Short mmCIF file of C-alpha atoms and ligand atoms in Angstrom, two decimals:
data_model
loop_
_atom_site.label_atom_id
_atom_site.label_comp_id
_atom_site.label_asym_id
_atom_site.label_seq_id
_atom_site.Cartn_x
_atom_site.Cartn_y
_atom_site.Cartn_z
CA UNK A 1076 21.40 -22.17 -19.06
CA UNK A 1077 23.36 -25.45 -18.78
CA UNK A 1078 26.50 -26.55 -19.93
CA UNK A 1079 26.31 -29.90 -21.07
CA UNK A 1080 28.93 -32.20 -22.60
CA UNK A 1081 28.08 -34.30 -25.88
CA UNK A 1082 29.62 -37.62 -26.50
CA UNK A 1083 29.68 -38.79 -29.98
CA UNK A 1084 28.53 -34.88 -30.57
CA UNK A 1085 30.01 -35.16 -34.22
CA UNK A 1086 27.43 -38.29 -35.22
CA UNK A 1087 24.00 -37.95 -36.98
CA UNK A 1088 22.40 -38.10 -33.40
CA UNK A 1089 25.10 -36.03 -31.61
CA UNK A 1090 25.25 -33.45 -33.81
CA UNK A 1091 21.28 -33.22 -33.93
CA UNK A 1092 21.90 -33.10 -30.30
CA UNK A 1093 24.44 -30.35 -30.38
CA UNK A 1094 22.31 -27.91 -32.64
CA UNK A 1095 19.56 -28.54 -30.23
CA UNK A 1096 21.11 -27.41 -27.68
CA UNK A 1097 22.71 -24.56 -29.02
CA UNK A 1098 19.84 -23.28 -30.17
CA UNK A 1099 17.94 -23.36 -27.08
CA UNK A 1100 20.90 -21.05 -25.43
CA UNK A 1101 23.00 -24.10 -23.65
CA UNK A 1102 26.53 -24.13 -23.55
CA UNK A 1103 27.86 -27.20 -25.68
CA UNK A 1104 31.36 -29.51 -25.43
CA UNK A 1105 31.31 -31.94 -28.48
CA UNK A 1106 33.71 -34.85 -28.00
CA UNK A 1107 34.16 -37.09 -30.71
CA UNK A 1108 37.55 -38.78 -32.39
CA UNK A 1109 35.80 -38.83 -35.64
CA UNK A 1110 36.17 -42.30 -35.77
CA UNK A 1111 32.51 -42.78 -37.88
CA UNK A 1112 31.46 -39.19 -36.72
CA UNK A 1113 32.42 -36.44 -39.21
CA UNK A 1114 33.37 -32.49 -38.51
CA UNK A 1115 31.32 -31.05 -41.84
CA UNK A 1116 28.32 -32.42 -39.51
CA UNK A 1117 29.23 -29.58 -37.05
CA UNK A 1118 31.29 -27.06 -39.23
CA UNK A 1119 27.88 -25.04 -39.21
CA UNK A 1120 27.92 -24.94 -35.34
CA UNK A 1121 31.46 -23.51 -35.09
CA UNK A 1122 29.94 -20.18 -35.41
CA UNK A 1123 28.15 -20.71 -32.09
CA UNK A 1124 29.97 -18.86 -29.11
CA UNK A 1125 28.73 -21.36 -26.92
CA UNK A 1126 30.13 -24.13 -28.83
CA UNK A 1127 33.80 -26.11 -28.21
CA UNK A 1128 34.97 -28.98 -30.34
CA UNK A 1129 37.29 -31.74 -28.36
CA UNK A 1130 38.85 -34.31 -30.77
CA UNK A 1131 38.94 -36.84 -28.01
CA UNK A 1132 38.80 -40.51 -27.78
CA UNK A 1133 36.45 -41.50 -25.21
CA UNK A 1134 37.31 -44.35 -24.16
CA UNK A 1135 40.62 -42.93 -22.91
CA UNK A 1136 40.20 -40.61 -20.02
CA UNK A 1137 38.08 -37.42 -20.47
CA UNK A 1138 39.09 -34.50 -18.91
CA UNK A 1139 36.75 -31.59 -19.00
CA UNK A 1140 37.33 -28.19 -16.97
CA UNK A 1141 34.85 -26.27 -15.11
CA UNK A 1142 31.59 -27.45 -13.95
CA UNK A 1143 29.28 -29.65 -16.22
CA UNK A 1144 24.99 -29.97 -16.15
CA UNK A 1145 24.47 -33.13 -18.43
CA UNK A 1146 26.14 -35.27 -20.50
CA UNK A 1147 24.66 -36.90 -23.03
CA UNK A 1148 26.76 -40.15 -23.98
CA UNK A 1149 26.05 -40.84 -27.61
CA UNK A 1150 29.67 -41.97 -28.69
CA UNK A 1151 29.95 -45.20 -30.27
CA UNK A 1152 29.57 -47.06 -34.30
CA UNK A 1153 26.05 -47.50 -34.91
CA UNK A 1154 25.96 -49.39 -37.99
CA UNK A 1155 26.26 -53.07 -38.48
CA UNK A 1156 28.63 -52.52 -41.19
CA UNK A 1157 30.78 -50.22 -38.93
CA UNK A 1158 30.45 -52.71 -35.77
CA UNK A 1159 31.72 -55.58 -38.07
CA UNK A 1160 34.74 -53.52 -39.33
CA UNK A 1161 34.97 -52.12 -35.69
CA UNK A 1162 34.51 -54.59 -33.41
CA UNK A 1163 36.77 -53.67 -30.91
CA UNK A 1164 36.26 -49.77 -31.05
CA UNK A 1165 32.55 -50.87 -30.49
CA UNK A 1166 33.06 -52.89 -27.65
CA UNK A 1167 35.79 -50.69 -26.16
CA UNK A 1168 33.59 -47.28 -26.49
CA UNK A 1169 30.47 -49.15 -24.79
CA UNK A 1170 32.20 -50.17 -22.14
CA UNK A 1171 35.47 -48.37 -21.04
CA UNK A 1172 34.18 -45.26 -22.82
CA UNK A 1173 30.43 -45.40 -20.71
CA UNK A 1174 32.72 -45.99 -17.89
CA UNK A 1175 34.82 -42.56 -18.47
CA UNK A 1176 31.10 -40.75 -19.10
CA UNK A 1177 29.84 -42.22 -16.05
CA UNK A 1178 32.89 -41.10 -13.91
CA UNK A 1179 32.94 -37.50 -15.27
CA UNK A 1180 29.24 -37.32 -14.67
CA UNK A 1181 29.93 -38.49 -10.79
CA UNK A 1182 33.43 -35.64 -10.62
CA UNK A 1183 30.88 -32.90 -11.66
CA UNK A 1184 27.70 -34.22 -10.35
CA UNK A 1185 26.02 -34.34 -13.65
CA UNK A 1186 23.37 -35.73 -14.88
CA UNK A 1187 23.99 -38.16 -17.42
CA UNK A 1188 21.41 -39.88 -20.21
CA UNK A 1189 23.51 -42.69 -22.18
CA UNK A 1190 22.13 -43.92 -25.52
CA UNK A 1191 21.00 -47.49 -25.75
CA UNK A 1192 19.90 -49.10 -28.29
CA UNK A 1193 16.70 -51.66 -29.62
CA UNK A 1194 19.74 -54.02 -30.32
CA UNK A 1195 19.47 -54.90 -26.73
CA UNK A 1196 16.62 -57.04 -27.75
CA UNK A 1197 18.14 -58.32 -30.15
CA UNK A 1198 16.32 -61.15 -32.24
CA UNK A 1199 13.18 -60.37 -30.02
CA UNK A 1200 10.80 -63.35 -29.33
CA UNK A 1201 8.19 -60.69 -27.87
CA UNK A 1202 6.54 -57.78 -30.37
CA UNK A 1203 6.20 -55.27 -30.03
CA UNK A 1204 9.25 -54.60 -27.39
CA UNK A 1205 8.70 -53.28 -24.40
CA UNK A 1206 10.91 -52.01 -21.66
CA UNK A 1207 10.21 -55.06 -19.56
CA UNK A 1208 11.58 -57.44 -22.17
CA UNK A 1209 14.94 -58.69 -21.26
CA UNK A 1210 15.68 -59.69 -25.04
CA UNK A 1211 16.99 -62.66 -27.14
CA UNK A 1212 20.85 -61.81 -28.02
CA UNK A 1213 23.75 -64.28 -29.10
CA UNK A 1214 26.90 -62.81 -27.38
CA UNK A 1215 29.15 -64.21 -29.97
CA UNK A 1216 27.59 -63.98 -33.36
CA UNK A 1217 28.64 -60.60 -35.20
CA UNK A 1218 26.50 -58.35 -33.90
CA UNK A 1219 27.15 -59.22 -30.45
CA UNK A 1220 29.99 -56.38 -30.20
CA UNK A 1221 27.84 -54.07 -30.46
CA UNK A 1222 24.72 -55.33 -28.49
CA UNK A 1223 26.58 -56.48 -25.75
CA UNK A 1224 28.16 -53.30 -25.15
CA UNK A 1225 25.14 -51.71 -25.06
CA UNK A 1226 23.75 -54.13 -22.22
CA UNK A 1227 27.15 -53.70 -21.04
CA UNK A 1228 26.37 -49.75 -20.66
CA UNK A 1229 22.91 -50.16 -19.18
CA UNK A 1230 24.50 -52.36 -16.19
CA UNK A 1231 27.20 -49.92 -15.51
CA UNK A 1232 24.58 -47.04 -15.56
CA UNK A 1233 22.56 -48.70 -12.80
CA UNK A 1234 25.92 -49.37 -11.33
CA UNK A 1235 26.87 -46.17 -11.04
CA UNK A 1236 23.50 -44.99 -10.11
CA UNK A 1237 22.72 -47.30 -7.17
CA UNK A 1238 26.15 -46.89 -6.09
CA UNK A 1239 27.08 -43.26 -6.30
CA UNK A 1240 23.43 -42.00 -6.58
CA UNK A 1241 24.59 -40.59 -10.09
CA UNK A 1242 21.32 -38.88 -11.40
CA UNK A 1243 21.25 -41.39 -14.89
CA UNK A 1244 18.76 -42.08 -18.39
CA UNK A 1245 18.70 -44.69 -20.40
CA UNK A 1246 17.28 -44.47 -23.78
CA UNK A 1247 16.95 -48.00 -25.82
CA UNK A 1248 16.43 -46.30 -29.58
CA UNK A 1249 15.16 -47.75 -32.59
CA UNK A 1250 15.80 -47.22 -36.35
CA UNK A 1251 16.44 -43.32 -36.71
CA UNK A 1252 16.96 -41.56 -39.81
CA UNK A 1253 17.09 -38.10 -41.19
CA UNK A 1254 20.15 -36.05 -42.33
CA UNK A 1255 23.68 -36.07 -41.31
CA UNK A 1256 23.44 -39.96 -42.15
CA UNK A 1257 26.96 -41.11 -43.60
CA UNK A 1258 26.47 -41.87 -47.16
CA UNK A 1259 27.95 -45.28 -47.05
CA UNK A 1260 28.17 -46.27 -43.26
CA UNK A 1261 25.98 -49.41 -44.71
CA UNK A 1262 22.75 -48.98 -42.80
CA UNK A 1263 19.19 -49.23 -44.79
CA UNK A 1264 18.48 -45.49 -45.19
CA UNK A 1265 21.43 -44.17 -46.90
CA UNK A 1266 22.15 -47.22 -48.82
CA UNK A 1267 18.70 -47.01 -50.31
CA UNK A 1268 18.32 -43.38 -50.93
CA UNK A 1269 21.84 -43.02 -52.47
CA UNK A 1270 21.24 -46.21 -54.40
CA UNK A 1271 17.67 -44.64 -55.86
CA UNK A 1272 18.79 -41.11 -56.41
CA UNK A 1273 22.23 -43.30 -58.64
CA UNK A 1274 19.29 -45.68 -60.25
CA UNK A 1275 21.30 -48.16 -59.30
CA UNK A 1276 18.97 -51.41 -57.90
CA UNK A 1277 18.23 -51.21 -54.24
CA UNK A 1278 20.41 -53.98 -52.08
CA UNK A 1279 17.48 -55.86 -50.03
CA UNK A 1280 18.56 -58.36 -48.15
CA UNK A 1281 16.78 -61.96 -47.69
CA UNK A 1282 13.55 -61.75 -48.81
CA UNK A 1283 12.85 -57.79 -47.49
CA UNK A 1284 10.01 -59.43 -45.20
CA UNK A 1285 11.84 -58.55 -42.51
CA UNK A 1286 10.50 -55.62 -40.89
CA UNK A 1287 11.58 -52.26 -38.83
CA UNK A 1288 10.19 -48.86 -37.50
CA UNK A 1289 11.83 -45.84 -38.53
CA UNK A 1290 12.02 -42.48 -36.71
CA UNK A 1291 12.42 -39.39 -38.01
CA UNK A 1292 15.63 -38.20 -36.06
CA UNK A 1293 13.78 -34.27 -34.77
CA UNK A 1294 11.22 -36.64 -33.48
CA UNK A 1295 14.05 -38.70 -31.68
CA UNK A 1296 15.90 -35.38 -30.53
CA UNK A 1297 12.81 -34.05 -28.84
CA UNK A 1298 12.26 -37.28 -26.93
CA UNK A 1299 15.94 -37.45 -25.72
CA UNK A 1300 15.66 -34.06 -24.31
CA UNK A 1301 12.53 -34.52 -22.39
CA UNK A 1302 13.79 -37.67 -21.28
CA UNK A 1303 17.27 -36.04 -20.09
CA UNK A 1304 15.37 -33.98 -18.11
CA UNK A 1305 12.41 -35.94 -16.52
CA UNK A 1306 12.53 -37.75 -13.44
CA UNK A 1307 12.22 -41.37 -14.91
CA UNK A 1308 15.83 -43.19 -15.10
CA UNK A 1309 14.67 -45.54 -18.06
CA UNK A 1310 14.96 -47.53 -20.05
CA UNK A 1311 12.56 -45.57 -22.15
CA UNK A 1312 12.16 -46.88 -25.52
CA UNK A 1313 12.06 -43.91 -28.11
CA UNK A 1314 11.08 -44.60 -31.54
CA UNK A 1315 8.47 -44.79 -34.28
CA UNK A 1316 5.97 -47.58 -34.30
CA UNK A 1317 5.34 -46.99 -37.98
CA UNK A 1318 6.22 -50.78 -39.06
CA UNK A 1319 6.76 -52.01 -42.07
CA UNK A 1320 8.42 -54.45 -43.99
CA UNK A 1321 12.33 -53.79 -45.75
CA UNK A 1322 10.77 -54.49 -49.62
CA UNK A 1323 8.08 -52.24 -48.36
CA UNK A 1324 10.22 -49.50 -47.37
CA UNK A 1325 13.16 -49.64 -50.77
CA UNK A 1326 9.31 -49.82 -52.63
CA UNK A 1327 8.18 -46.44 -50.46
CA UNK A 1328 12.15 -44.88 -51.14
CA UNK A 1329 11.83 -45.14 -54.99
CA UNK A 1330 8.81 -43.72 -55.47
CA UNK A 1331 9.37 -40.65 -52.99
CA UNK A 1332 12.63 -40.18 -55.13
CA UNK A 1333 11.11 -40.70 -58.34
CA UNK A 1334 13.71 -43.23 -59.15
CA UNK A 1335 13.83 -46.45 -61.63
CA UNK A 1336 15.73 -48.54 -59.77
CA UNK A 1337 14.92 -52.01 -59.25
CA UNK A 1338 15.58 -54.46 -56.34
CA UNK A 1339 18.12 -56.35 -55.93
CA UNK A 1340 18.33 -59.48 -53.86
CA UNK A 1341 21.08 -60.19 -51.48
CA UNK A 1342 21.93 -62.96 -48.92
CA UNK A 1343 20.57 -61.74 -45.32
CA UNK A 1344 23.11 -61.26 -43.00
CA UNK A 1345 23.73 -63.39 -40.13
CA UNK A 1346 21.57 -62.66 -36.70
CA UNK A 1347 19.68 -59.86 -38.38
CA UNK A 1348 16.49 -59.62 -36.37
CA UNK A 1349 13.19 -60.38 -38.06
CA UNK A 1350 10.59 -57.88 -36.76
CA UNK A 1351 11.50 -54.54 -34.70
CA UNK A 1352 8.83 -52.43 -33.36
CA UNK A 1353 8.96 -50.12 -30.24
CA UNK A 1354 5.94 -50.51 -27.78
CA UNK A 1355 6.40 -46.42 -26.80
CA UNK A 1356 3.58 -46.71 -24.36
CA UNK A 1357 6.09 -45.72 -21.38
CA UNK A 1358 7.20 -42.71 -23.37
CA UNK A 1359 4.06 -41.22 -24.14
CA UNK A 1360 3.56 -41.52 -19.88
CA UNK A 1361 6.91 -40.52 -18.65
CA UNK A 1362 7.53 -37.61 -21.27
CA UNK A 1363 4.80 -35.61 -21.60
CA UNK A 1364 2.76 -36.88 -24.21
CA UNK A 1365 5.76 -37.25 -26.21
CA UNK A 1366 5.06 -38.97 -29.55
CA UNK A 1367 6.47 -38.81 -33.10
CA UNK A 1368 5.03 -36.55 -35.49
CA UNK A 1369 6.99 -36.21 -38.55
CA UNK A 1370 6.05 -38.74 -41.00
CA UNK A 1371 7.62 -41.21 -42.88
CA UNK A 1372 6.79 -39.38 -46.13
CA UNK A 1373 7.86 -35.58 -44.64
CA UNK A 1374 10.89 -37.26 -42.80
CA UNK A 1375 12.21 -39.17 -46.13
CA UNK A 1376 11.74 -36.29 -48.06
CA UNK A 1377 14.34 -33.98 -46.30
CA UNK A 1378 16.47 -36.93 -45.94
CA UNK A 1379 16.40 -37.63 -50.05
CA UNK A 1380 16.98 -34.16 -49.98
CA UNK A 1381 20.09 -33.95 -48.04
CA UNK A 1382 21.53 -37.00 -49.98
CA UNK A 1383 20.88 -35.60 -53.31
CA UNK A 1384 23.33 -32.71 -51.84
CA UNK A 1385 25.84 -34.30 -50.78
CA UNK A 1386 25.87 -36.94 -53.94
CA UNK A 1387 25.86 -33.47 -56.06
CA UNK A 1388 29.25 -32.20 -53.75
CA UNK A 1389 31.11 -35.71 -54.61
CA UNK A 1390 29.94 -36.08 -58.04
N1 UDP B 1676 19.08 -53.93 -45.22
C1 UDP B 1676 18.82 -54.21 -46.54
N2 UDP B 1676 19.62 -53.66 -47.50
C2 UDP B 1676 20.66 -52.82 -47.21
C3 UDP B 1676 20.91 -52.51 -45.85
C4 UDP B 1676 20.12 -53.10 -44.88
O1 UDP B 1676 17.89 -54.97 -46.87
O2 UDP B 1676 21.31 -52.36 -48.15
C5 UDP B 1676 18.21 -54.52 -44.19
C6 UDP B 1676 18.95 -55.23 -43.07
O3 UDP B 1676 19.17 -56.59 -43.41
C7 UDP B 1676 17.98 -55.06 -41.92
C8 UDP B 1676 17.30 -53.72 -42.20
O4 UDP B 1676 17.52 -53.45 -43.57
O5 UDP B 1676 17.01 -56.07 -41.92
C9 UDP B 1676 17.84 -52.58 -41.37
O6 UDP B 1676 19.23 -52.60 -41.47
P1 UDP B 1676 20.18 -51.49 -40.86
O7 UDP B 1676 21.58 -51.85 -41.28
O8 UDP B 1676 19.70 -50.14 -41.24
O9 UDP B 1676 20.06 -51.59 -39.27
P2 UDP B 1676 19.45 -52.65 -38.23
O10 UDP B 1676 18.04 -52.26 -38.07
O11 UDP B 1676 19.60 -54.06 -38.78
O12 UDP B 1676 20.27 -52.43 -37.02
#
């Protein structure tokens, strides 16, 4: 069994990441300073023997004792509305804190996977993206915090592993959703669930023709372990093909939570990029056969589900 250090471990993908593991007998370190990660997202793994909690900034240094398998670097805001509030954090935890992750991995000799991001296309001018694609970003517009620390984190991972031979993943993700979202960290999924379940009208921005390709996040969880342990160093693109548009999706949201809400127009905001879809072709190859299979009806379900929950606990 390994013991492998998660990054972030206290997110929606970390702590998917964390139960994972536990469950499949590893040994787990969750570091997170609960910056936009929360501890009720792991107060159900606490009763895991295998299981240690480090409120730790990464981006300062990271020490860990004892030997270490795998980390899994996963720390960092996520959300456009986080990166805006937290542009510094961002930019700080993509690059000094990928640096820390990278250097522990090289002191232990573990192997690392570090979580990109689709943003690293940003507006893309080629669809669907593939791997190959070196993308269409504007360093200083708003999102450029986070989406240059990302590209920031893939150059210092091939840094460190033509350097130091540091056995490293990449994984660009796309849209993810499922429970274990934050209610209001501003991103499509929660806003639109919470708004639906409230009957309040659904926030879609510009005209809603833009479109994206969401991924139910088990589906995600099972690619980033096969890809943590495969020999290919990336970037693999994991995500869902399933496009469709925003007004499509807020339309697909209120009827699966039987909801009156109407829409509500808002201005778009600035850079947001028109089409996303991932070209998983390499994934499917490199991973096994690895493909989502939760759909978007199943997926949204348990995610309505968990947000009727926690609306009921703040009520
Ligand atoms: N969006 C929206 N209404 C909202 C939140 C987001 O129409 O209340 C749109 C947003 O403009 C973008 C898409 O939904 O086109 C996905 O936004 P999200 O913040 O989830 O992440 P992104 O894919 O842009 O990184």
């Amino acid at each position: 069994m390994a013991r492998i250090l998660v990054t972030g471990g206290a997110g929606f993908i970390g702590s998917h990441l964390c139960e994972r593991f536990l469950k499949e007998g590893h040994e787990v370190i969750c570091v997170d300073n609960l910056l936009t990660g929360d501890r009720d997202n792991i107060s159900h793994l606490f009763g895991y023997r295998n299981f240690t909690f480090l409120e730790q900034d990464v981006t300062h240094y990271v020490y860990v004792s004892g030997d270490l398998d795998a980390i899994m670097h996963f720390a960092s805001p996520a959300s456009p509305v986080d990166y805006l509030e937290l542009p510094i954090q961002t930019l700080k935890v993509g690059s000094l804190g990928t640096h820390n992750a990278l250097g522990l991995a090289k002191a232990k000799n573990a192997r690392i996977l570090v979580a990109s991001t689709s943003e690293v296309y940003g507006d893309p001018l080629i669809h669907p993206q593939t791997e190959d694609y070196w993308g269409n970003v504007n360093p200083i517009g708003p999102r450029g915090v986070y989406d240059e620390a990302k590209r920031f984190l893939e150059a210092m991972t091939m840094a460190y592993h033509r350097t130091h031979g540091v056995q490293t993943r990449i994984v660009r993700i796309f849209n993810t959703y499922g429970p274990r979202m934050r209610m209001r960290d501003g991103r499509v999924v929660p806003n639109f669930i919470c708004q639906a379940l409230k009957g309040e009208p659904l926030t879609v921005y510009g005209e809603g023709d833009q479109t994206r390709s969401f991924c139910y996040v088990d589906d995600l969880v099972e690619g980033l372990i096969r890809l943590l342990w495969s020999d290919d160093l990336g970037p693999v693109n994991i995500g869902n093909p399933n496009e469709m548009t925003i007004l499509q999706f807020a339309e697909k949201i209120i009827e699966l939570s039987e909801s009156t809400s109407t829409i509500d127009y808002r201005p778009l905001p600035e850079d947001d990029p028109k089409v996303r879809q991932p070209d998983i072709t390499k994934a499917k190859s490199v991973l096994g056969g690895w493909e989502p299979k939760v759909s978007l009806d199943q997926g949204l379900r348990s995610t309505i589900e968990y947000f009727k929950q926690r609306l009921a606990m703040t009520a």
